[in-house]
XYZ file of C-alpha atoms in Angstrom:
683
model
C 0.000 0.000 0.000
C 1.362 3.403 -0.972
C 2.655 5.519 1.912
C 2.937 8.803 0.006
C -0.501 9.459 1.501
C 0.068 9.602 5.289
C -3.367 8.091 5.953
C -2.217 4.927 4.169
C 0.923 4.455 6.255
C 0.320 1.887 9.011
C 3.963 1.046 9.634
C 4.250 3.043 12.852
C 2.630 5.972 14.592
C 0.118 8.038 12.584
C 1.691 10.883 10.621
C -0.734 13.431 12.087
C 1.278 16.502 11.144
C 1.281 15.567 7.446
C -2.418 14.802 7.018
C -4.183 17.322 4.779
C -7.835 17.466 3.697
C -6.829 16.442 0.174
C -5.485 13.116 1.509
C -8.842 11.950 2.852
C -10.768 10.991 -0.293
C -7.966 9.067 -2.023
C -7.149 7.174 1.173
C -10.753 6.199 1.784
C -11.173 5.151 -1.849
C -8.315 2.692 -1.469
C -9.223 1.483 2.019
C -12.923 0.997 1.296
C -12.053 -0.960 -1.835
C -9.716 -3.206 0.171
C -12.362 -3.708 2.864
C -14.991 -4.595 0.270
C -12.598 -7.121 -1.273
C -12.117 -8.664 2.177
C -15.889 -8.920 2.583
C -16.209 -10.677 -0.770
C -13.506 -13.145 0.272
C -15.394 -13.950 3.479
C -18.595 -14.396 1.503
C -16.850 -16.868 -0.790
C -15.694 -18.853 2.225
C -19.303 -19.130 3.373
C -20.288 -20.319 -0.109
C -17.544 -22.961 0.016
C -18.685 -24.238 3.392
C -15.103 -24.240 4.756
C -15.939 -21.869 7.595
C -13.126 -21.773 10.129
C -11.431 -18.977 12.097
C -8.368 -19.044 9.852
C -10.360 -19.050 6.625
C -13.303 -16.836 7.539
C -12.411 -14.393 10.335
C -8.656 -13.793 10.223
C -8.176 -12.902 6.509
C -10.217 -9.695 6.705
C -8.496 -8.368 9.807
C -5.951 -6.012 8.210
C -8.335 -4.355 5.768
C -10.973 -3.644 8.421
C -8.472 -2.408 10.960
C -6.726 -0.096 8.519
C -10.000 1.465 7.420
C -10.964 2.054 11.048
C -7.582 3.508 11.957
C -7.445 5.909 9.023
C -10.997 7.162 9.553
C -10.199 7.476 13.251
C -7.307 9.811 12.426
C -9.579 11.985 10.266
C -12.327 12.117 12.908
C -9.802 12.902 15.630
C -8.223 15.758 13.688
C -11.650 17.229 12.965
C -12.334 17.342 16.714
C -9.015 18.824 17.871
C -7.678 21.000 15.003
C -10.808 21.615 12.982
C -10.715 23.805 9.888
C -13.403 24.589 7.302
C -11.587 22.461 4.705
C -11.137 19.469 6.991
C -14.720 19.701 8.220
C -16.033 19.794 4.663
C -14.232 16.624 3.587
C -15.005 14.900 6.880
C -18.727 15.629 6.619
C -18.765 14.591 2.959
C -17.356 11.163 3.841
C -19.623 10.385 6.770
C -22.274 8.808 4.482
C -19.658 6.612 2.771
C -18.339 5.270 6.055
C -21.791 4.901 7.589
C -23.125 3.032 4.572
C -20.164 0.650 4.481
C -20.536 -0.362 8.122
C -24.324 -0.541 7.892
C -24.118 -2.868 4.894
C -21.442 -4.895 6.670
C -23.661 -5.267 9.729
C -26.573 -6.426 7.562
C -24.593 -8.893 5.439
C -26.589 -12.114 5.551
C -23.752 -14.317 4.340
C -21.355 -13.061 7.003
C -24.076 -13.443 9.621
C -24.611 -17.022 8.472
C -20.867 -17.611 8.656
C -20.626 -16.462 12.271
C -23.690 -18.505 13.232
C -22.039 -21.512 11.622
C -18.857 -20.882 13.620
C -20.875 -20.597 16.823
C -22.461 -23.997 16.145
C -19.249 -25.670 14.946
C -17.153 -28.223 16.742
C -14.179 -25.884 16.344
C -15.872 -23.269 18.567
C -15.470 -25.354 21.735
C -11.690 -25.272 21.332
C -11.444 -21.504 20.901
C -9.775 -19.238 23.409
C -12.081 -17.175 25.602
C -11.326 -14.131 23.427
C -12.291 -15.860 20.184
C -15.472 -17.293 21.696
C -16.490 -13.814 22.816
C -15.754 -12.334 19.379
C -18.004 -14.865 17.658
C -20.788 -14.420 20.229
C -20.577 -10.626 19.967
C -20.600 -10.818 16.165
C -23.818 -12.864 16.120
C -25.413 -10.411 18.573
C -24.229 -7.357 16.641
C -25.487 -8.664 13.293
C -28.945 -8.931 14.853
C -28.622 -5.408 16.253
C -27.549 -4.101 12.839
C -30.648 -5.447 11.103
C -29.170 -8.539 9.460
C -32.438 -10.407 10.021
C -34.673 -7.677 8.578
C -36.534 -7.995 5.262
C -34.874 -6.111 2.402
C -37.158 -3.073 2.526
C -36.602 -2.647 6.247
C -32.876 -3.158 5.828
C -32.843 -0.305 3.352
C -34.754 1.936 5.750
C -32.422 0.988 8.601
C -29.420 1.904 6.425
C -31.002 5.264 5.560
C -31.558 5.956 9.253
C -27.977 5.030 10.160
C -26.579 7.363 7.507
C -28.832 10.229 8.566
C -28.027 9.771 12.253
C -24.302 9.872 11.530
C -24.806 13.166 9.729
C -27.111 14.699 12.348
C -25.011 13.788 15.380
C -21.910 15.210 13.698
C -23.732 18.457 12.947
C -24.917 18.612 16.564
C -21.337 18.448 17.888
C -20.072 20.933 15.318
C -22.840 23.400 16.200
C -21.842 23.259 19.866
C -18.169 23.736 18.985
C -18.900 26.677 16.691
C -21.271 28.355 19.142
C -18.619 28.035 21.853
C -15.775 29.253 19.657
C -17.660 32.218 18.234
C -18.499 33.888 21.542
C -16.073 36.419 22.957
C -16.558 39.161 25.531
C -13.956 41.942 25.575
C -13.512 43.969 28.761
C -11.310 47.032 28.982
C -11.030 47.629 32.711
C -9.573 45.150 35.198
C -11.927 46.562 37.841
C -14.830 44.876 36.030
C -13.132 41.545 36.746
C -12.754 42.061 40.489
C -12.232 38.746 42.307
C -10.895 36.831 39.320
C -7.504 35.207 40.138
C -4.368 36.857 38.811
C -3.257 33.915 36.671
C -6.693 33.763 35.028
C -6.594 37.510 34.369
C -3.196 37.081 32.764
C -4.690 34.427 30.496
C -7.556 36.759 29.535
C -5.043 39.517 28.782
C -2.839 37.213 26.682
C -5.889 36.045 24.721
C -6.753 39.656 23.849
C -3.165 40.455 22.917
C -3.030 37.594 20.403
C -5.779 39.454 18.529
C -4.001 42.784 18.778
C -6.486 44.084 21.353
C -6.011 45.700 24.738
C -7.898 44.646 27.842
C -9.217 41.144 28.424
C -10.879 38.462 26.289
C -13.363 36.051 27.920
C -14.785 33.014 26.137
C -17.177 30.175 26.893
C -14.414 27.564 27.118
C -14.118 26.100 30.608
C -10.753 27.648 31.605
C -12.358 31.042 30.913
C -16.013 30.498 31.810
C -15.618 28.634 35.105
C -13.325 31.145 36.886
C -15.829 33.907 36.083
C -18.641 31.882 37.649
C -16.530 30.961 40.683
C -14.716 34.181 41.454
C -16.065 37.271 39.635
C -17.666 39.702 42.065
C -19.797 41.240 39.323
C -23.164 39.527 39.390
C -24.071 41.096 36.051
C -20.955 39.643 34.430
C -21.659 36.173 35.806
C -25.235 36.358 34.509
C -24.126 37.538 31.070
C -21.686 34.623 30.703
C -24.199 32.152 32.133
C -26.885 33.181 29.655
C -24.468 32.924 26.740
C -23.333 29.480 27.912
C -26.760 27.889 28.448
C -28.179 29.205 25.174
C -25.417 27.826 22.933
C -26.590 26.073 19.766
C -30.224 27.025 20.389
C -32.862 29.268 18.813
C -31.210 32.247 20.550
C -28.303 32.091 18.101
C -27.990 31.759 14.316
C -30.703 29.505 12.880
C -28.180 27.287 11.113
C -26.651 26.396 14.503
C -29.892 25.672 16.341
C -29.741 22.090 17.586
C -33.440 21.969 18.520
C -34.666 20.466 15.228
C -31.698 18.095 15.218
C -32.638 16.772 18.656
C -36.163 15.951 17.537
C -34.984 14.275 14.347
C -32.271 12.292 16.132
C -34.779 11.081 18.709
C -37.372 10.135 16.113
C -34.861 8.219 13.991
C -33.416 6.364 16.977
C -36.860 5.206 18.021
C -37.753 4.146 14.496
C -34.533 2.146 14.121
C -35.062 0.474 17.509
C -38.587 -0.559 16.552
C -37.351 -1.974 13.241
C -35.112 -4.243 15.330
C -38.010 -5.347 17.515
C -37.421 -3.143 20.555
C -40.155 -0.979 22.010
C -37.801 1.986 22.449
C -34.240 3.064 21.826
C -33.676 2.832 25.583
C -34.278 -0.919 25.370
C -32.017 -1.271 22.338
C -29.191 0.602 24.069
C -29.141 -1.861 26.949
C -28.767 -4.888 24.666
C -24.982 -4.480 24.881
C -24.730 -3.235 28.480
C -24.611 -4.776 31.961
C -28.006 -3.350 32.937
C -30.961 -5.383 31.690
C -33.919 -2.999 31.368
C -34.655 0.737 31.387
C -36.863 0.256 34.441
C -33.912 -1.318 36.289
C -31.738 1.652 35.343
C -34.338 4.247 36.313
C -34.981 2.436 39.589
C -31.255 2.486 40.386
C -31.016 6.204 39.553
C -34.115 7.221 41.468
C -33.008 5.246 44.525
C -29.775 7.240 44.537
C -31.770 10.441 44.030
C -33.855 9.732 47.129
C -30.645 9.258 49.124
C -29.028 12.419 47.718
C -32.011 14.786 47.919
C -31.835 15.655 51.648
C -28.163 16.563 51.282
C -28.912 18.678 48.224
C -31.655 20.545 50.104
C -29.237 21.246 52.958
C -26.741 22.637 50.443
C -29.423 24.809 48.894
C -30.633 26.209 52.208
C -27.082 27.084 53.217
C -26.451 28.895 49.931
C -29.736 30.794 50.053
C -28.989 31.989 53.576
C -25.511 33.089 52.514
C -26.869 34.900 49.456
C -29.332 36.850 51.557
C -27.240 37.539 54.650
C -23.793 38.117 53.146
C -24.590 39.443 49.686
C -28.056 40.933 50.005
C -29.501 38.857 47.165
C -33.257 38.427 47.347
C -33.102 35.205 45.367
C -30.342 32.723 44.596
C -29.811 32.461 40.845
C -27.894 29.836 38.819
C -25.099 32.315 38.094
C -24.648 32.754 41.843
C -24.208 29.076 42.716
C -20.535 28.534 41.918
C -19.602 31.950 43.317
C -21.375 31.412 46.635
C -20.233 27.794 46.884
C -16.625 28.975 46.620
C -17.211 31.609 49.333
C -18.818 29.072 51.677
C -16.009 26.599 51.033
C -13.435 29.227 51.948
C -15.368 30.230 55.063
C -16.070 26.683 56.298
C -12.773 25.079 55.442
C -10.411 28.087 55.388
C -8.961 27.483 51.939
C -9.763 28.365 48.365
C -9.438 26.533 45.069
C -7.062 29.277 44.001
C -4.768 28.537 46.949
C -4.765 24.817 46.162
C -4.091 25.371 42.462
C -0.715 26.954 43.177
C 0.607 23.538 44.254
C -0.542 21.527 41.241
C 1.948 22.528 38.578
C 1.599 20.504 35.404
C 5.132 18.980 35.315
C 4.816 17.780 38.900
C 1.314 16.408 38.431
C 2.425 14.374 35.409
C 5.600 13.156 37.087
C 3.632 12.194 40.181
C 1.059 10.362 38.103
C 3.773 8.429 36.295
C 5.329 7.500 39.650
C 1.958 6.311 40.964
C 1.319 4.114 37.935
C 4.823 2.659 38.189
C 4.139 1.738 41.813
C 0.689 0.299 41.076
C 1.248 -1.547 37.826
C 5.044 -1.796 37.383
C 5.141 0.216 34.158
C 6.992 3.396 33.213
C 6.317 6.319 30.866
C 9.142 7.501 28.580
C 8.620 10.726 26.615
C 9.538 10.470 22.943
C 9.348 12.561 19.806
C 6.436 11.621 17.555
C 4.371 13.210 14.777
C 1.680 15.290 16.506
C -1.299 17.381 15.390
C -0.404 20.462 17.467
C 2.803 21.706 19.122
C 1.255 21.320 22.577
C 0.788 17.549 22.153
C 3.224 15.138 23.816
C 3.795 11.439 23.230
C 4.952 8.820 25.740
C 6.064 5.240 25.261
C 4.955 2.785 27.965
C 7.062 -0.177 28.973
C 7.150 -2.743 31.740
C 9.957 -2.329 34.270
C 11.902 -5.070 32.492
C 11.874 -2.916 29.355
C 9.316 -4.950 27.409
C 6.920 -2.770 25.390
C 3.390 -1.984 26.579
C 2.135 0.732 24.229
C 2.019 4.487 23.809
C -0.100 7.522 24.613
C -0.598 11.044 23.260
C -1.611 13.880 25.614
C -3.354 17.022 24.319
C -4.185 18.968 27.470
C -4.992 22.617 26.613
C -8.102 24.427 25.393
C -7.926 26.262 22.053
C -10.125 27.325 19.161
C -11.013 24.592 16.705
C -11.013 22.000 19.487
C -14.104 20.334 20.861
C -14.760 21.063 24.537
C -14.623 18.537 27.350
C -12.209 15.710 28.040
C -12.005 12.265 26.514
C -9.840 9.261 25.774
C -9.764 7.452 22.452
C -7.821 4.584 20.959
C -5.422 5.037 18.053
C -4.879 1.317 17.578
C -5.468 -1.812 19.612
C -3.304 -4.716 20.703
C -3.157 -7.601 18.249
C -0.945 -10.643 17.898
C -0.212 -11.704 14.333
C 0.164 -15.285 13.146
C 3.934 -14.861 12.887
C 4.145 -13.950 16.577
C 4.554 -10.201 16.159
C 2.527 -8.117 18.624
C 1.010 -4.777 17.688
C 1.082 -2.739 20.876
C -1.893 -0.502 21.728
C -1.822 3.283 21.361
C -4.221 5.677 23.114
C -4.750 9.418 23.285
C -6.281 11.692 25.891
C -7.702 15.144 25.192
C -8.492 17.762 27.841
C -9.291 21.477 27.835
C -7.157 22.906 30.613
C -5.777 26.435 30.846
C -2.272 26.706 29.437
C 0.590 28.289 31.349
C 1.639 31.761 30.204
C 4.785 33.885 30.338
C 6.946 30.770 30.417
C 5.334 29.437 33.586
C 3.898 25.926 33.850
C 0.158 25.410 33.785
C -1.576 25.362 37.161
C -4.291 22.747 37.578
C -7.269 23.190 39.878
C -7.739 19.989 41.853
C -10.793 19.185 39.721
C -8.551 19.253 36.633
C -6.149 16.846 38.324
C -9.100 14.524 38.917
C -10.126 14.879 35.258
C -6.601 14.009 34.129
C -6.514 10.908 36.354
C -9.949 9.911 35.046
C -8.928 10.043 31.391
C -5.619 8.338 32.118
C -7.584 5.550 33.800
C -9.429 4.996 30.515
C -6.099 4.995 28.682
C -4.555 2.446 31.043
C -7.573 0.198 30.492
C -6.758 0.212 26.790
C -2.974 0.032 27.143
C -2.579 -2.677 29.777
C -4.590 -5.281 27.916
C -2.996 -8.690 27.424
C -5.655 -9.923 25.006
C -4.261 -10.839 21.592
C -7.481 -10.532 19.576
C -8.142 -6.969 18.457
C -11.947 -7.036 18.723
C -11.858 -7.637 22.485
C -8.485 -6.152 23.495
C -8.242 -2.984 25.545
C -11.534 -1.095 25.661
C -12.922 -3.027 22.687
C -15.935 -5.141 23.519
C -16.295 -3.820 27.075
C -19.881 -3.114 28.163
C -20.522 0.625 28.082
C -21.795 0.792 31.652
C -18.574 -0.813 32.904
C -16.104 1.168 30.812
C -15.962 3.977 33.416
C -14.715 1.641 36.169
C -10.958 2.077 35.517
C -11.287 5.834 35.010
C -13.328 6.555 38.122
C -11.108 4.204 40.103
C -8.024 6.324 39.390
C -9.738 9.475 40.707
C -9.512 8.124 44.269
C -5.731 8.549 44.395
C -6.162 12.313 44.009
C -7.388 12.277 47.606
C -4.663 10.164 49.221
C -2.084 11.831 51.432
C 0.492 9.187 50.519
C 0.113 10.270 46.864
C -0.447 14.033 46.991
C 3.085 15.102 48.018
C 4.476 13.588 44.800
C 1.827 15.444 42.754
C 2.505 18.907 44.182
C 5.195 21.572 43.873
C 4.244 25.164 44.686
C 4.674 27.472 41.706
C 6.734 29.950 43.764
C 8.189 28.189 46.803
C 8.536 24.688 45.356
C 7.031 23.210 48.525
C 4.777 20.151 48.474
C 1.178 20.463 49.570
C 1.214 21.016 53.353
C -0.672 18.539 55.509
C -2.932 21.175 57.124
C -4.139 22.313 53.683
C -4.692 18.714 52.626
C -6.745 18.100 55.772
C -8.939 21.066 54.856
C -9.350 19.715 51.313
C -10.272 16.311 52.677
C -12.787 17.824 55.085
C -14.328 19.644 52.115
C -14.168 16.618 49.792
C -17.896 15.964 50.022
C -18.833 19.635 50.169
C -22.103 19.837 48.244
C -21.742 16.206 47.141
C -25.505 15.804 47.403
C -25.948 18.626 44.890
C -23.335 17.160 42.579
C -24.898 13.709 42.803
C -28.369 15.076 42.079
C -27.049 16.992 39.060
C -25.528 13.830 37.566
C -28.718 11.901 38.276
C -30.721 14.627 36.545
C -28.626 14.184 33.397
C -28.962 10.398 33.580
C -32.709 10.286 34.224
C -33.351 12.894 31.529
C -31.392 10.779 29.058
C -33.133 7.488 29.801
C -36.616 9.004 30.119
C -36.158 10.814 26.801
C -35.200 7.594 25.047
C -38.125 5.733 26.609
C -40.807 8.175 25.474
C -42.880 7.828 22.322
C -43.315 10.351 20.873
C -40.629 12.613 22.274
C -41.692 15.277 24.708
C -40.368 18.796 24.208
C -36.865 18.353 25.605
C -36.851 21.620 27.524
C -40.152 20.653 29.176
C -38.807 17.175 29.969
C -35.674 18.671 31.517
C -37.826 20.872 33.758
C -40.046 17.926 34.675
C -37.037 15.908 35.870
C -35.629 18.872 37.780
C -38.929 19.344 39.607
C -39.034 15.634 40.465
C -35.536 15.764 41.944
C -36.124 19.022 43.803
C -33.647 20.975 41.671
C -34.683 24.644 41.320
C -35.799 25.494 37.816
C -33.379 27.592 35.730
C -34.484 30.658 33.737
C -36.888 29.992 30.881
C -34.134 30.682 28.353
C -31.973 27.783 29.598
C -31.390 25.330 26.737
C -29.140 22.758 28.389
C -30.275 19.854 26.117
C -29.169 21.734 22.997
C -25.525 21.329 24.043
C -25.792 17.879 25.696
C -23.290 16.360 23.283
C -22.766 13.214 25.344
C -26.170 11.856 24.335
C -26.886 13.665 21.061
C -23.423 13.433 19.518
C -21.406 10.998 21.631
C -21.803 7.385 22.628
C -23.852 7.939 25.774
C -27.404 7.965 24.367
C -29.589 6.007 26.815
C -26.284 5.297 28.521
C -25.383 8.384 30.539
C -26.367 6.370 33.622
C -23.113 4.461 33.031
C -21.202 7.047 35.060
C -23.192 6.229 38.187
C -23.512 2.503 37.435
C -19.754 2.179 37.008
C -19.130 4.361 40.060
C -20.558 1.570 42.188
C -18.001 -0.770 40.608
C -15.088 1.658 40.864
C -15.750 2.622 44.494
C -16.031 -1.029 45.474
C -12.833 -1.841 43.554
C -10.984 0.944 45.376
C -12.314 -0.405 48.666
C -10.016 -3.398 48.124
C -7.059 -1.005 48.465
C -8.653 0.637 51.505
C -9.133 -2.739 53.171
C -5.479 -3.601 52.609
C -4.480 -0.191 54.006
C -6.613 -0.806 57.098
C -4.547 -3.956 57.633
C -1.361 -1.873 57.659
C -0.318 -1.990 54.008
C 0.284 1.124 51.837
C -2.697 2.511 49.938
C -0.597 2.390 46.753
C -0.458 -1.366 46.956
C 1.475 -3.198 44.211
C -0.030 -6.556 45.176
C -3.638 -5.365 44.885
C -2.677 -3.293 41.839
C -1.256 -6.380 40.131
C -4.527 -8.233 40.731
C -6.583 -5.323 39.383
C -4.332 -5.201 36.332
C -4.565 -8.946 35.670
C -8.293 -9.453 36.357
C -9.805 -6.232 34.979
C -7.410 -4.081 32.955
C -5.626 -6.927 31.187
C -8.803 -8.782 30.279
C -10.339 -6.166 27.979
C -13.694 -7.317 26.633
C -12.887 -11.020 26.339
C -14.799 -11.729 29.543
C -17.918 -9.891 30.692
C -17.390 -7.032 33.108
C -19.206 -8.654 36.011
C -16.992 -11.732 35.736
C -13.927 -9.477 35.715
C -15.136 -7.693 38.838
C -15.945 -10.917 40.700
C -12.534 -12.328 39.783
C -10.931 -9.241 41.356
C -13.138 -8.781 44.429
C -14.276 -12.355 45.011
C -17.925 -11.259 45.083
C -20.484 -9.140 43.258
C -20.330 -5.331 43.603
C -21.920 -3.582 46.575
C -23.080 0.034 46.825
C -21.716 0.710 50.332
C -18.353 2.095 49.222
C -19.957 4.590 46.822
C -22.239 5.951 49.537
C -19.314 6.182 51.948
C -17.015 7.889 49.433
C -19.643 10.493 48.547
C -20.702 11.206 52.130
C -24.226 9.841 51.591
C -23.965 6.823 53.884
C -25.849 8.327 56.813
């Protein structure tokens, strides 16, 4: 295969820096043709009747993987260094890719081939990984419409193509609405209360445009400090209104996500019913740990009942503060973060700004690497690699004996042309070839932190440190796999409501005194985090945890209720209905939160946002194994327990179901006690 086109070079790391929009069409022409040839070969094997792993499954591996990897590079670049030219060619190719995979999923001959494998005598001798691949394939063919009559297959394919287009447009509308907003302020006095390092960032942002004063945007490193620290209530309200009306009817019509939401919902329900499900909510759970929407909603509402009293206490405290300290007649949404920060400082005698001075980026990363080396006996080695932006770094991972593990890219800072939020994705998966060669896995993590300025390192709020650990937990899940079959190695094949276990698990170490000194180095003095300040942080750990829990449950219940309703209710009305049920005060009438809820309308979390809470039960209970060992006198960073977690959960990928992985690690099924204890809701 020609490597003049960087998208067609699979010999090493992706050549991100060389990829241009004009490379996309020729690469996909070649890769789609190769994939279609592989499909025809597999069909001929079915016709011959000689259906075995080596004749039927293995031969198509390279073509399918290369298509997925190349398209993954294009999709990734569109999300982190988007340009009009790249977006145009990306959007133009979405139907081609969608149609190929839809037709593949509906291929009756391939479906028959996998069913034949499942019923064959050869199947009993397969490895666990290969058995799971065949079982998943049979399931996924059904879920792709392989059993539908031709007319319904065609309709299903049309729906799949349209959904791919609509969900992409949804995400792009949110990105554009976020990028296009800017507020310029001339006088520093209007930004009273905002931390000095944030002000310096605002000033630098204005200077890059040749302007004086300060530039404020809706990206988190800009928006959140205004909400937390700005004394000006009018400024907080102005930013809040701009943020919660993104991609709605209050902006340009071509960026209004409202009609897209209704069409996405309608098409999802229609596709689910074609497959024999009553709703999309039911279809979503066909590949998850949870069995039914009613089970999920029962789980969420049980947690909501437990969290509500704590949330009401938080609310009463904030309302009293607003009235007595600030003279506000009524607590508004743009007051919440500001007052919460004031109460935190008053109750616990520290501020987020004080804490941030200790979490310098180089020390946080070095401390994380040290932690992972202690837990899992692996090391990170920074290397030069082709990257998509100068800020991106690449690290090689190896076991302590020097044997290769994989690699990871880190893209940590917010910028224009980059989708908001934080996520992990795979670049390639682990695979062992017939000749014994092993393709090591590669992952990437993307965050939107504030970058350091004036030659100083970035300072991370503790919440950003937690976010980094979370995404690195996902990456380790992909990188530490020992499964040799690509389809179930790393994060591949893992149930969606279990995939957050390794990420949420890692967050716990951000709260351990044995770990925090190695993560901290004061920007001026160089000192590690002092124990008295840590004790204050720990005392405040569950500050307003009831409110945070109820907010996450609101998102989750909204998501599942929406995807259970036929026809769809007005999403703004549904959001308000759920808020009233949970006791959450209603926001202003102009609030259009659903119009930017990319997780469920553009990401993989549709009828699956509950996974964060579902997996939090698993992750808290998994971490309790370390706490139990610590209670017996062992260190919390326990290599013995870490080795078992690595071997029974992280190494196993999707070859074994998530519950079996958990039971193998803990020796029992998961229990909710640790989650309630960790979040302060156990009383």
